[in-house]
Short mmCIF file of C-alpha atoms in Angstrom, two decimals:
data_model
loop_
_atom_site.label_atom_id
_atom_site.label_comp_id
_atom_site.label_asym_id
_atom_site.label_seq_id
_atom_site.Cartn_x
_atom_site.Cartn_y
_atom_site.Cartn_z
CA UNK A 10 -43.73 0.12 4.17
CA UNK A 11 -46.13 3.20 4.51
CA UNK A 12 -45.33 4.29 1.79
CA UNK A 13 -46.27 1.77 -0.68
CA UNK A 14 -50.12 2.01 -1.42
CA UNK A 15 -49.23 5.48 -2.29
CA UNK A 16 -46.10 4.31 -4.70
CA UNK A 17 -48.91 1.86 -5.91
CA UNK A 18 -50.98 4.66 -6.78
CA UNK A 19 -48.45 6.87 -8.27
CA UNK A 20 -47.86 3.68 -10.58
CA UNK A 21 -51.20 3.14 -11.48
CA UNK A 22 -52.45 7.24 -12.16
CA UNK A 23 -49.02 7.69 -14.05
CA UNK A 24 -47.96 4.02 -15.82
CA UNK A 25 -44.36 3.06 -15.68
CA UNK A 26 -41.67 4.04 -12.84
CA UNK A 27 -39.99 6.58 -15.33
CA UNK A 28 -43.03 8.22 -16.40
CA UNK A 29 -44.48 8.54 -12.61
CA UNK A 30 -40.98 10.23 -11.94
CA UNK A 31 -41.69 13.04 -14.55
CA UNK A 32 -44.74 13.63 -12.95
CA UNK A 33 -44.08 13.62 -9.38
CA UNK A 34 -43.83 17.19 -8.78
CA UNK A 35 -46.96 18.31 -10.38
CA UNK A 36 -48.51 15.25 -7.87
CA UNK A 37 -46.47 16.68 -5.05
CA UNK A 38 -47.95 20.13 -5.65
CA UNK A 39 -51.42 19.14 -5.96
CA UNK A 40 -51.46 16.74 -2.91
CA UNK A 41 -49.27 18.60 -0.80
CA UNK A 42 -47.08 16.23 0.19
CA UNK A 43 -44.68 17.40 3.37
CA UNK A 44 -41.57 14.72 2.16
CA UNK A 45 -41.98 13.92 -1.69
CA UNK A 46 -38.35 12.68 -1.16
CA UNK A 47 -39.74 9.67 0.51
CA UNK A 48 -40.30 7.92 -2.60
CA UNK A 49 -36.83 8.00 -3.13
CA UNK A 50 -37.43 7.62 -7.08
CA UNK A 51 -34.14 8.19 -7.85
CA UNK A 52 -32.41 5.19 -6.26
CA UNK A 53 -35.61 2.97 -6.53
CA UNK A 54 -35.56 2.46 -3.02
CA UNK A 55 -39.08 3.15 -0.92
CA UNK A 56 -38.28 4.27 2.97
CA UNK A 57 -38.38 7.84 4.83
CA UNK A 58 -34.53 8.40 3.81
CA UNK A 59 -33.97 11.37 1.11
CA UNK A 60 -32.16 10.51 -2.51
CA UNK A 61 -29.84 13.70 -1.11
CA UNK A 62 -28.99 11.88 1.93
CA UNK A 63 -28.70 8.43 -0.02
CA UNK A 64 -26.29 10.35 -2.19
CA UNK A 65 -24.18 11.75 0.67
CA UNK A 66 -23.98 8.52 2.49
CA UNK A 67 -22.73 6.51 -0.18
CA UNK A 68 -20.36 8.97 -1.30
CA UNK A 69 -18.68 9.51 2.07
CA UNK A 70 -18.23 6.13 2.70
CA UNK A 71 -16.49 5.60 -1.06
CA UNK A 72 -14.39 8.39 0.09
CA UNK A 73 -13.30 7.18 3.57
CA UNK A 74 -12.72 4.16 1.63
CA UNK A 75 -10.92 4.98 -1.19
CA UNK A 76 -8.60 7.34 1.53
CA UNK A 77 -8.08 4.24 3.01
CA UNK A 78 -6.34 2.49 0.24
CA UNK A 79 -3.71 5.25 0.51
CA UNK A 80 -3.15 5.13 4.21
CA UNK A 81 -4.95 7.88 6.64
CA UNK A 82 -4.43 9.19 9.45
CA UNK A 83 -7.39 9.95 11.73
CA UNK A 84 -6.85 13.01 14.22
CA UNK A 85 -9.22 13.70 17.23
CA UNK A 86 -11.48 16.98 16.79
CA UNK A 87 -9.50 18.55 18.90
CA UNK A 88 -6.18 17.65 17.35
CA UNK A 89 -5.37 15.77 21.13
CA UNK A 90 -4.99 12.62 19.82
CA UNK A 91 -4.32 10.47 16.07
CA UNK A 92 -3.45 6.99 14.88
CA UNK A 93 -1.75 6.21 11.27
CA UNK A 94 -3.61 3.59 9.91
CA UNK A 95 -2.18 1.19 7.38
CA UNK A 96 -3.38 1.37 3.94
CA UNK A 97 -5.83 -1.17 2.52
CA UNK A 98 -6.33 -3.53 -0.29
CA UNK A 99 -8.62 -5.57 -1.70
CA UNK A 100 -11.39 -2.86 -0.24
CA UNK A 101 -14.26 -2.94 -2.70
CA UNK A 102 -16.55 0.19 -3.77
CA UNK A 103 -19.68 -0.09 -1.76
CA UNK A 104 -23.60 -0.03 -4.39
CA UNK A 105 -26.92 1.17 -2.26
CA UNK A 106 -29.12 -1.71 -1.78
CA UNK A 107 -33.10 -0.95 -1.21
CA UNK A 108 -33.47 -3.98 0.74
CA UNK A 109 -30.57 -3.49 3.22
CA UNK A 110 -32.33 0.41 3.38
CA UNK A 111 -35.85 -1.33 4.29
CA UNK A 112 -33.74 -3.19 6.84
CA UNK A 113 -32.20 -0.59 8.63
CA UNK A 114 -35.18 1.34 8.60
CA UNK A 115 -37.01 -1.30 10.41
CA UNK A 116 -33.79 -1.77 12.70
CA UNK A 117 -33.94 1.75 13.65
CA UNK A 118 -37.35 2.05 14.43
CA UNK A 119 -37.24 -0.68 16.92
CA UNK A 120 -37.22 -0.50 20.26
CA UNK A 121 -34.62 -2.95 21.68
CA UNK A 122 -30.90 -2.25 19.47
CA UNK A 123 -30.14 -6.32 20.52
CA UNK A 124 -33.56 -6.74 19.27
CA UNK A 125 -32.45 -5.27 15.63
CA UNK A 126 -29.34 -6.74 15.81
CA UNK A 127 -30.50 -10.74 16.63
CA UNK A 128 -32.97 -9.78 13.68
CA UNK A 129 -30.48 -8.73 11.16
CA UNK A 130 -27.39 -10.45 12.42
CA UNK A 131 -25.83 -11.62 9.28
CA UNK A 132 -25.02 -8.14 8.63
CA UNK A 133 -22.70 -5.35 9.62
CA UNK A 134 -24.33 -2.78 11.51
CA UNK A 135 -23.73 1.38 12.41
CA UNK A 136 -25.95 3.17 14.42
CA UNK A 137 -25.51 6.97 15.76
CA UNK A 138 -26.87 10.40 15.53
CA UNK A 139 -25.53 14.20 15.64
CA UNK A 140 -27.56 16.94 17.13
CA UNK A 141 -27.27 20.79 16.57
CA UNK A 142 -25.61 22.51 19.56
CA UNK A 143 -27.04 25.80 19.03
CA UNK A 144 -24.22 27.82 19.87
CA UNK A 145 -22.81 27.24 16.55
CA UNK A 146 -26.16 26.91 14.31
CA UNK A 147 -25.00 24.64 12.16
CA UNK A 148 -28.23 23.56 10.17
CA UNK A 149 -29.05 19.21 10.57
CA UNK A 150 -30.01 19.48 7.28
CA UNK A 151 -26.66 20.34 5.81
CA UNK A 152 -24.16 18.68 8.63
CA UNK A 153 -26.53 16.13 10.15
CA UNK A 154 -25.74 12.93 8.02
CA UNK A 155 -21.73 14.08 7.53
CA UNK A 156 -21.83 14.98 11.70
CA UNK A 157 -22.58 10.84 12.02
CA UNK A 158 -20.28 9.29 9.93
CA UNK A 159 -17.35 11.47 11.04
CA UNK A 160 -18.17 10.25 14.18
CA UNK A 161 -18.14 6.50 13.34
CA UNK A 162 -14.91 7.29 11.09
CA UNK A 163 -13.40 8.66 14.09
CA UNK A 164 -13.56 5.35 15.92
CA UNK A 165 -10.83 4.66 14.38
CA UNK A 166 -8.65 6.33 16.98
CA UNK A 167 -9.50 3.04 18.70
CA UNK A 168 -8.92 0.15 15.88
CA UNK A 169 -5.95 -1.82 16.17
CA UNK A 170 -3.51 -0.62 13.47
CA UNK A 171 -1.44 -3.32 13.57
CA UNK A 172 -2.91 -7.05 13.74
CA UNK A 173 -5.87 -4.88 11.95
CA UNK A 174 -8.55 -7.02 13.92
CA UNK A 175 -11.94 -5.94 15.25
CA UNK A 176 -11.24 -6.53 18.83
CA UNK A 177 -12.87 -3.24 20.30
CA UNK A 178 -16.41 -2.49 20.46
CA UNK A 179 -16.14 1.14 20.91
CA UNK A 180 -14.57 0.81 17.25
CA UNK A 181 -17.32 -0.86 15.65
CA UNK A 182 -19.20 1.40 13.94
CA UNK A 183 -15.53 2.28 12.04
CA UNK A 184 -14.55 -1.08 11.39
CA UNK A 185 -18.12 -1.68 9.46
CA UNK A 186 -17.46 1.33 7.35
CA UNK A 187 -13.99 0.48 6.87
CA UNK A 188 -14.69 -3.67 6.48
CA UNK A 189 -12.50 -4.01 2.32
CA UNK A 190 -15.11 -7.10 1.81
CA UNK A 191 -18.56 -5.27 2.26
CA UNK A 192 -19.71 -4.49 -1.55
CA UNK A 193 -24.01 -3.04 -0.25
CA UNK A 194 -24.98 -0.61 2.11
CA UNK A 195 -28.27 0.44 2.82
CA UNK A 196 -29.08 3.48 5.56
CA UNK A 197 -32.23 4.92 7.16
CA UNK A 198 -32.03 8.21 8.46
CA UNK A 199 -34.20 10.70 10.45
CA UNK A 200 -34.35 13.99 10.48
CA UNK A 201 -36.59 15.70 13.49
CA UNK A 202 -35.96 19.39 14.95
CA UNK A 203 -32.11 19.60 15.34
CA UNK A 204 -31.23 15.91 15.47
CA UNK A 205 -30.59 13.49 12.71
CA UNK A 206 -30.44 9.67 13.45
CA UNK A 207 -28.84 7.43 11.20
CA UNK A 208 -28.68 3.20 10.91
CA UNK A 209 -27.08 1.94 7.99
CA UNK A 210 -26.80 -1.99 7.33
CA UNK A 211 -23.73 -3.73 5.29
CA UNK A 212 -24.30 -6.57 3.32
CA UNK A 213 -21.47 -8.84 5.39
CA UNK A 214 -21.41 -8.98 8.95
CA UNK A 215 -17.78 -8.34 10.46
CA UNK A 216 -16.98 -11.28 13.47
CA UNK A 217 -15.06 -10.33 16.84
CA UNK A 218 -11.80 -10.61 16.29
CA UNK A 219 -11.98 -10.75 12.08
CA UNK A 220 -9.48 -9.04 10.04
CA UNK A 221 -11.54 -5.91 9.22
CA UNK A 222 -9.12 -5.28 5.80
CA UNK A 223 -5.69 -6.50 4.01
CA UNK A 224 -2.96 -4.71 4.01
CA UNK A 225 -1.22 -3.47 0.78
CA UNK A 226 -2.36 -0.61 -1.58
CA UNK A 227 -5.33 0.43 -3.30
CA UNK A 228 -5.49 -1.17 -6.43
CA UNK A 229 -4.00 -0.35 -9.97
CA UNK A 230 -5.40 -3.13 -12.34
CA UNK A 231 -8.16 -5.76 -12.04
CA UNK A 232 -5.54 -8.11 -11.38
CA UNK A 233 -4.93 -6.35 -8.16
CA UNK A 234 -9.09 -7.24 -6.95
CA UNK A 235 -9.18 -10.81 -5.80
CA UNK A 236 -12.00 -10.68 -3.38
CA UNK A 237 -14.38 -11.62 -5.73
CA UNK A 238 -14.08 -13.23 -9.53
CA UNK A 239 -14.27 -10.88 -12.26
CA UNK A 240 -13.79 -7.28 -9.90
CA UNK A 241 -12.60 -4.32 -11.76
CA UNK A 242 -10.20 -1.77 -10.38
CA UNK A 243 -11.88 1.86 -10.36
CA UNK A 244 -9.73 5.15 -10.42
CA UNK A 245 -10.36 5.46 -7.07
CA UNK A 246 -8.01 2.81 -5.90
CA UNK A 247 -11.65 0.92 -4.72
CA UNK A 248 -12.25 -2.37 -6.54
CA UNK A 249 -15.62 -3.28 -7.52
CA UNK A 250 -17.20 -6.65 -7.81
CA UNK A 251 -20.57 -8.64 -6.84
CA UNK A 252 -20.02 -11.69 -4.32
CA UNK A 253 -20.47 -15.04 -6.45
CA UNK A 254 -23.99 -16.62 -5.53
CA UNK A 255 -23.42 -18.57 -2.13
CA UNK A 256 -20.37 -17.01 -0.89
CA UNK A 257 -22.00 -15.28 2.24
CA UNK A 258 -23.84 -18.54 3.22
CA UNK A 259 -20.20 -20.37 2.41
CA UNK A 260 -17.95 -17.98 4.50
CA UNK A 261 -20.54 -18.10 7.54
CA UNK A 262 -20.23 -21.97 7.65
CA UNK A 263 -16.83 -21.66 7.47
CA UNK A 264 -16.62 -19.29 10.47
CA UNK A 265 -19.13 -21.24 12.04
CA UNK A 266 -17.47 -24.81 11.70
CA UNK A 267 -15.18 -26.13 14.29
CA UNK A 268 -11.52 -27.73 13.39
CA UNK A 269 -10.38 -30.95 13.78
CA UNK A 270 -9.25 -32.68 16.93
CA UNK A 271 -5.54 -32.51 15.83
CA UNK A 272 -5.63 -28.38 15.21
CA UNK A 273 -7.66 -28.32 18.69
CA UNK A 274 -7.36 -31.25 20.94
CA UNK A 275 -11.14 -30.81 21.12
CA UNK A 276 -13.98 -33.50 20.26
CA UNK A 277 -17.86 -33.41 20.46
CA UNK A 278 -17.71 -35.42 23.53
CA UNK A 279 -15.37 -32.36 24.87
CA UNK A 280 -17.16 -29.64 23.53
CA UNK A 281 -20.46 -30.82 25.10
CA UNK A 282 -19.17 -31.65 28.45
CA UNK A 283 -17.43 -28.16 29.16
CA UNK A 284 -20.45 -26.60 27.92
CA UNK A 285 -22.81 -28.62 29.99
CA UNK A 286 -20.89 -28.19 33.28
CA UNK A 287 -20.50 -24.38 32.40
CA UNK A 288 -23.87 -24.01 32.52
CA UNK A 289 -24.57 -26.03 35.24
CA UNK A 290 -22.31 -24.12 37.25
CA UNK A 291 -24.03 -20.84 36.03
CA UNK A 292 -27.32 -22.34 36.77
CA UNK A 293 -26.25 -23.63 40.92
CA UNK A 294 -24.76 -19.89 41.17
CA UNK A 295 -27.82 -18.20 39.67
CA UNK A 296 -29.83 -19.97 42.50
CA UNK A 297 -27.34 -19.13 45.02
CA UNK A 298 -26.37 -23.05 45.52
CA UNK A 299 -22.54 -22.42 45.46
CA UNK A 300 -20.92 -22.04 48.57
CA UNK A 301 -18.39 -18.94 48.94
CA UNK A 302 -15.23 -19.62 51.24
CA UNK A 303 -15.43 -16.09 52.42
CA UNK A 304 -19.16 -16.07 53.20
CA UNK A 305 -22.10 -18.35 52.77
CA UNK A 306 -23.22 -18.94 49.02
CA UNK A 307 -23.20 -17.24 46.29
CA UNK A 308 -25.84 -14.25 46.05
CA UNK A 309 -28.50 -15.53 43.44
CA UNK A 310 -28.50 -13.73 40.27
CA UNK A 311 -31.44 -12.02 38.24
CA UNK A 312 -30.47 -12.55 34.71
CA UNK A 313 -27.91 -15.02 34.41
CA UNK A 314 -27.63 -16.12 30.51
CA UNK A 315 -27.32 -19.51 29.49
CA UNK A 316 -23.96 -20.64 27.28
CA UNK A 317 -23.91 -21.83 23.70
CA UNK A 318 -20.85 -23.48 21.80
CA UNK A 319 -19.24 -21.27 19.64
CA UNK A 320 -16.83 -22.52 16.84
CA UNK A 321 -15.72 -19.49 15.81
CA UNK A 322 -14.79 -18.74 18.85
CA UNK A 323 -12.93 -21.66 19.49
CA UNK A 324 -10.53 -20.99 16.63
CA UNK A 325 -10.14 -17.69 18.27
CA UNK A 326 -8.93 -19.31 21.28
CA UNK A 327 -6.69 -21.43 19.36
CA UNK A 328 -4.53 -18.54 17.64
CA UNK A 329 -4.78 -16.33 20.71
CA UNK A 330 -3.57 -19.53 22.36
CA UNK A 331 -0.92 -20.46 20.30
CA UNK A 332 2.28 -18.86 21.98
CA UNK A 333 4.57 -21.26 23.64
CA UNK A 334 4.51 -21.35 26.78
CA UNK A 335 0.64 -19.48 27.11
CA UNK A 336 0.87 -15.89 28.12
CA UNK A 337 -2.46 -15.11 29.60
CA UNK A 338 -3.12 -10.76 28.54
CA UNK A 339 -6.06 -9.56 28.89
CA UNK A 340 -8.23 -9.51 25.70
CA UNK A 341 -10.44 -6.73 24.78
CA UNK A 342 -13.33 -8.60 23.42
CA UNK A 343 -13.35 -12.60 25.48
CA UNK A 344 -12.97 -13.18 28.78
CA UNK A 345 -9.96 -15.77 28.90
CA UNK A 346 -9.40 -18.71 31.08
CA UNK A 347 -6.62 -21.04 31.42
CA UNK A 348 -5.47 -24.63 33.53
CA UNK A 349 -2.33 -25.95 33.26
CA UNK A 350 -3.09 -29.41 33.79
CA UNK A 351 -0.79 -31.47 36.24
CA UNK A 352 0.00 -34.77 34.04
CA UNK A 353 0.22 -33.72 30.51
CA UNK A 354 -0.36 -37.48 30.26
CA UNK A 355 -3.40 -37.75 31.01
CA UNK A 356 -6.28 -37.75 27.86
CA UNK A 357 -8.01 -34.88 26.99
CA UNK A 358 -10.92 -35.36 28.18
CA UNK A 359 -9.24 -36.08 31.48
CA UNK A 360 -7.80 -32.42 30.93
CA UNK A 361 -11.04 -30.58 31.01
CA UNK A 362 -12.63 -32.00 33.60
CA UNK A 363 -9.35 -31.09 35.76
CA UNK A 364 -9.73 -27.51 34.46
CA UNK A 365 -13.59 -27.56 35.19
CA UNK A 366 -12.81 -28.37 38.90
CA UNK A 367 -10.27 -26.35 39.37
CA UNK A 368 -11.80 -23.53 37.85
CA UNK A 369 -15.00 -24.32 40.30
CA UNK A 370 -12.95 -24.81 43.50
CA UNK A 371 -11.82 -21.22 42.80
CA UNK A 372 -15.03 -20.11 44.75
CA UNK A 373 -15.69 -23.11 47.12
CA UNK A 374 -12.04 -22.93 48.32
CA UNK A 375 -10.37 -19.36 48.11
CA UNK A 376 -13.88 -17.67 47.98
CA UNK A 377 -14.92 -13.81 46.71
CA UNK A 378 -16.68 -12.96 49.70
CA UNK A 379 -20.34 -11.85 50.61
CA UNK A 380 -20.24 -8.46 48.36
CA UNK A 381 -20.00 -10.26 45.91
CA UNK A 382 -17.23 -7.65 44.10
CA UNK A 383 -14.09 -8.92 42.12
CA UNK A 384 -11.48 -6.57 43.31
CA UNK A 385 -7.23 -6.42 43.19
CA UNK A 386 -7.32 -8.59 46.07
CA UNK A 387 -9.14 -11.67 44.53
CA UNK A 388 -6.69 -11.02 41.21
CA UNK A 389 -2.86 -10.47 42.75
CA UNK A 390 -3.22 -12.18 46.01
CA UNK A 391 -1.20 -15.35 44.93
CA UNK A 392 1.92 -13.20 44.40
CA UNK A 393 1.85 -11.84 47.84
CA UNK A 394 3.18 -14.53 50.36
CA UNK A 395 0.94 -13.03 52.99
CA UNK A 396 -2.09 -14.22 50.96
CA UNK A 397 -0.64 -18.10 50.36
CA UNK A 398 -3.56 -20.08 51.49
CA UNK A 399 -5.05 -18.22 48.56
CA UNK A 400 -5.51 -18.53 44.84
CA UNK A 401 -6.48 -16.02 42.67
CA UNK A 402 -10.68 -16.10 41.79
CA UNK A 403 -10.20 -14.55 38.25
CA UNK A 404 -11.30 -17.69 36.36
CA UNK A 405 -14.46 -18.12 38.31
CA UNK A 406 -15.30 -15.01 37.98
CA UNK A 407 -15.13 -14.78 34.61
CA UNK A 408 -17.23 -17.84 34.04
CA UNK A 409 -20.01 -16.21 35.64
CA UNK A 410 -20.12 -12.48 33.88
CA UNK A 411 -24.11 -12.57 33.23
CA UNK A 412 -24.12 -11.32 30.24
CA UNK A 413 -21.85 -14.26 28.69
CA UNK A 414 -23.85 -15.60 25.99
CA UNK A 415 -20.99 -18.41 24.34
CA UNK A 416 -17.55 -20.32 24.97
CA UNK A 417 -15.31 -21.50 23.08
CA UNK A 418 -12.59 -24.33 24.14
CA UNK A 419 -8.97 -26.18 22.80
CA UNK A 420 -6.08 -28.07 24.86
CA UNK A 421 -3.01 -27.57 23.58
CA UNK A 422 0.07 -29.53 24.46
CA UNK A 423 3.23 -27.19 24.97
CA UNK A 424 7.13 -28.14 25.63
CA UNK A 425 5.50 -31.29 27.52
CA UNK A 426 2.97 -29.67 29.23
CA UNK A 427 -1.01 -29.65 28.09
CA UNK A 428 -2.92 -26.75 28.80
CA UNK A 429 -6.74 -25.97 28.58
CA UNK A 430 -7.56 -22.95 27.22
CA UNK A 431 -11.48 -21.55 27.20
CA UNK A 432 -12.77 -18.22 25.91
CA UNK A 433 -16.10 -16.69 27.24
CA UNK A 434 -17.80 -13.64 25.94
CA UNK A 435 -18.97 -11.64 24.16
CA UNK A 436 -16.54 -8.66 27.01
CA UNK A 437 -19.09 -6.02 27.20
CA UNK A 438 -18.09 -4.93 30.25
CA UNK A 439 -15.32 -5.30 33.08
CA UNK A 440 -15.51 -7.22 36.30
CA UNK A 441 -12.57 -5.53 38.13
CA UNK A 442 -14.44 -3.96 41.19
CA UNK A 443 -17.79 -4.87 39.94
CA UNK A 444 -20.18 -7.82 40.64
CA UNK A 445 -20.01 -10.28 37.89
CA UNK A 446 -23.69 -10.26 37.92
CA UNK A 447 -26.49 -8.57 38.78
CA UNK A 448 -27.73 -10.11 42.35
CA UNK A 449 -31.89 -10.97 42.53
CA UNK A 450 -34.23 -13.92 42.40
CA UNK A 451 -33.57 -15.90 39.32
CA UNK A 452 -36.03 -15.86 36.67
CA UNK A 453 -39.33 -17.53 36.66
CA UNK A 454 -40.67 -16.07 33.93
CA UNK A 455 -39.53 -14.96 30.28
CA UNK A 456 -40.28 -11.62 31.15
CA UNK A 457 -38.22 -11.29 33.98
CA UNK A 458 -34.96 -11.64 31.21
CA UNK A 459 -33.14 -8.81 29.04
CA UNK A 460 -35.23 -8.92 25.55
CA UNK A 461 -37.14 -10.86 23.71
CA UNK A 462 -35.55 -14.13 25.13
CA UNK A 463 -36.79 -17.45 27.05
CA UNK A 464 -36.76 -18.33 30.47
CA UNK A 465 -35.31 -22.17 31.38
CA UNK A 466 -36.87 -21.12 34.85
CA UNK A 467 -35.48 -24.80 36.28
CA UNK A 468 -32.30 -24.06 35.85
CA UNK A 469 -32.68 -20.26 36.54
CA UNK A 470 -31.10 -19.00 33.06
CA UNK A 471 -32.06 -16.84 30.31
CA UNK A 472 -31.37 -17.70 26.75
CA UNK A 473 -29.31 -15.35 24.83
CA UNK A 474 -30.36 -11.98 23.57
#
């Protein structure tokens, strides 16, 4: 936004947009200006990012794209390691957008990434940056901005080629590029010494666990581009096409809108009481009020977050849920918990308060201990007879990973048994050998939590980053 008094000017001393941009190097070489590329005439767009590196970024990511619609595969730099990915259709040609630019510039010049990211978060977002290693002298200028995204494209290695999902966060930045719905992109990049940063914002954000792209092949007719009414097919094997008005706002509220009782076995009444007793539990362990089997109480914790009902969430749990009888593996982006409940008669609600106590009792009864560390012990020791007064502590301890910001609930009836399933997240990090949270007084204060966020100081939880 610096830079617009002087567009301003330039408008005013020259007339129109075209003529100022026949007449901006004669202004350049009066005035002196260090970066006349900041006014990014060219693409319209106002912002510190170069026209050249506007050009480059949008190419590159047509070209990973359009690669995609043929099947790639990505290899490791140092030819260790590569994954065949399927090919794609349905992936649209990606347009700059100014706007998304101005975004991304502000994103990047912020602080606090969660900070950016609550700000902008209906959008997809990349973030990364290359730096020279000297040895080789390869100039920023000329590999900088291709350094990044071949970087991000190479998270790849990590995307799951087969259900095609975005269920890995070290694969995010690839499964932005590589999202078939996105249509805008808009980057800010910086260029200082030997490093170049850049932050580029999509115009649709990309949900844990979403399909990141179709499978099939790039596209040979318009009839082939059904995204979006009206696409074209390009040469490329890319479709293009503009979003009809509303569909962003539409396909949030559908991802954000829970099913009906019959696809989930859940009701508001449900919903609201596993939430509320989730955080209440969160809250008595945050102020060290739960008592531990194999010590006292629980440590207190300095930055426990406080839960929010997520919908979408829910219907993950519901297809991650749906095998017959429930096979509990480990997901990569949820923590996963799950009760079988002992009448399959009894109602639903009925159901979840079983699982609730149950899920409690794991630390009042079995206990983790005083260090406060979820280890192999607390997870295998009900398959090892030695251990039979014991039950595993893996569901309380993932109901109390600090950083936990939402949960997400069904009960499913299976082969005449009822089971409740709940999903916690987002799975930042592990709790195997680790404490589950960070041990301290609670807050008092909205300063003493991660971020910009509030402090419920009476029941010692932070609101969500």
């Amino acid at each position: 936004m610096a830079m617009e008094p002087l567009r301003i000017l330039l408008l005013y001393a020259f007339g129109t947009l075209t003529e100022a941009k026949g007449r901006v190097e004669s202004f350049n070489e009066v005035y002196s200006l260090a970066k006349p590329v900041t006014l990014g005439l060219a693409f319209g767009c106002v912002g510190m990012t170069s026209d050249k590196d506007r050009e480059e970024i949008l190419r590159l990511h047509n070209e990973y794209r359009a690669n995609l619609t043929k099947g790639v595969t990505i290899v490791k730099e140092d030819g260790t390691k590569e994954k065949v990915l399927p090919a794609a259709k349905n992936m649209y040609e990606l347009e700059w957008d100014c706007d998304l630019e101005a975004k991304a510039e502000d994103a990047m010049n912020m602080t606090c990434k969660h900070a950016a990211r609550r700000r902008y978060k209906n959008y997809g977002h990349t973030r990364g940056k290359w730096q020279v290693c000297i040895k080789f002298n390869k100039p920023v200028e000329e590999y900088g901005v291709p350094g990044v995204l071949g970087y991000w494209w190479q998270e790849g290695l990590l995307f799951d080629n087969v259900n095609r999902r975005h269920n890995e966060f070290a694969a995010e930045n690839f499964v932005n590029m590589a999202s078939g719905r996105n249509t805008k992109i808009g980057c800010a990049v910086k260029k200082q010494g030997q490093r170049a940063d850049v932050y580029c914002l999509y115009d649709l954000p990309l949900r844990e666990e979403a399909i990141v792209y179709e499978a099939g092949n790039g596209c040979k007719t318009d009839a082939d581009c059904t995204t979006y009414k009206n696409s074209k097919c390009k040469p490329s094997g890319l479709c293009h096409g503009v979003p009809e008005p509303g569909y962003k706002e539409k396909s949030e509220a559908l991802e954000t809108s829970c099913l009906s009782e019959k696809e989930t076995g859940m009701t508001k009444e449900i919903r609201n009481y596993l939430l509320d007793i989730h955080n209440k539990f969160r809250s008595s362990v945050a102020r060290g009020l739960e008592p531990d089997m194999l010590g006292t109480f629980t440590p207190k914790a300095k930055k426990m977050v406080k839960l929010g009902y997520d919908c979408y969430l829910e219907k993950v749990a519901l297809r991650t849920a749906s095998a017959c009888p429930p096979v509990r593996t480990d997901q990569k982006v949820f923590f996963w918990n799950i009760h079988k409940v002992s009448n399959s008669k009894m109602s639903n609600m009925d159901a979840a308060k079983e699982a609730m106590i149950t899920w409690i009792n794991e630390i009042r009864h079995y206990g983790i201990g005083p260090q406060n560390i979820f280890n192999q012990f607390h997870y295998w020791r009900d398959s090892d007879p030695y251990y039979a007064l014991y039950v595993p502590t893996q569901d309380y301890a993932y109901m109390v990973v600090e950083g936990n910001d939402r949960l997400g609930c069904v009960i499913k009836d299976c082969e005449g048994e009822k089971y409740v399933h709940c999903f916690l997240g987002f799975r930042r990090t592990e709790v195997m050998g680790k404490k589950p949270y960070e041990e301290g007084m609670p807050c008092t204060k909205s300063s003493d939590c991660t971020g910009n966020v509030t402090c419920f100081a009476e029941e010692a939880l932070c609101s969500a980053p």
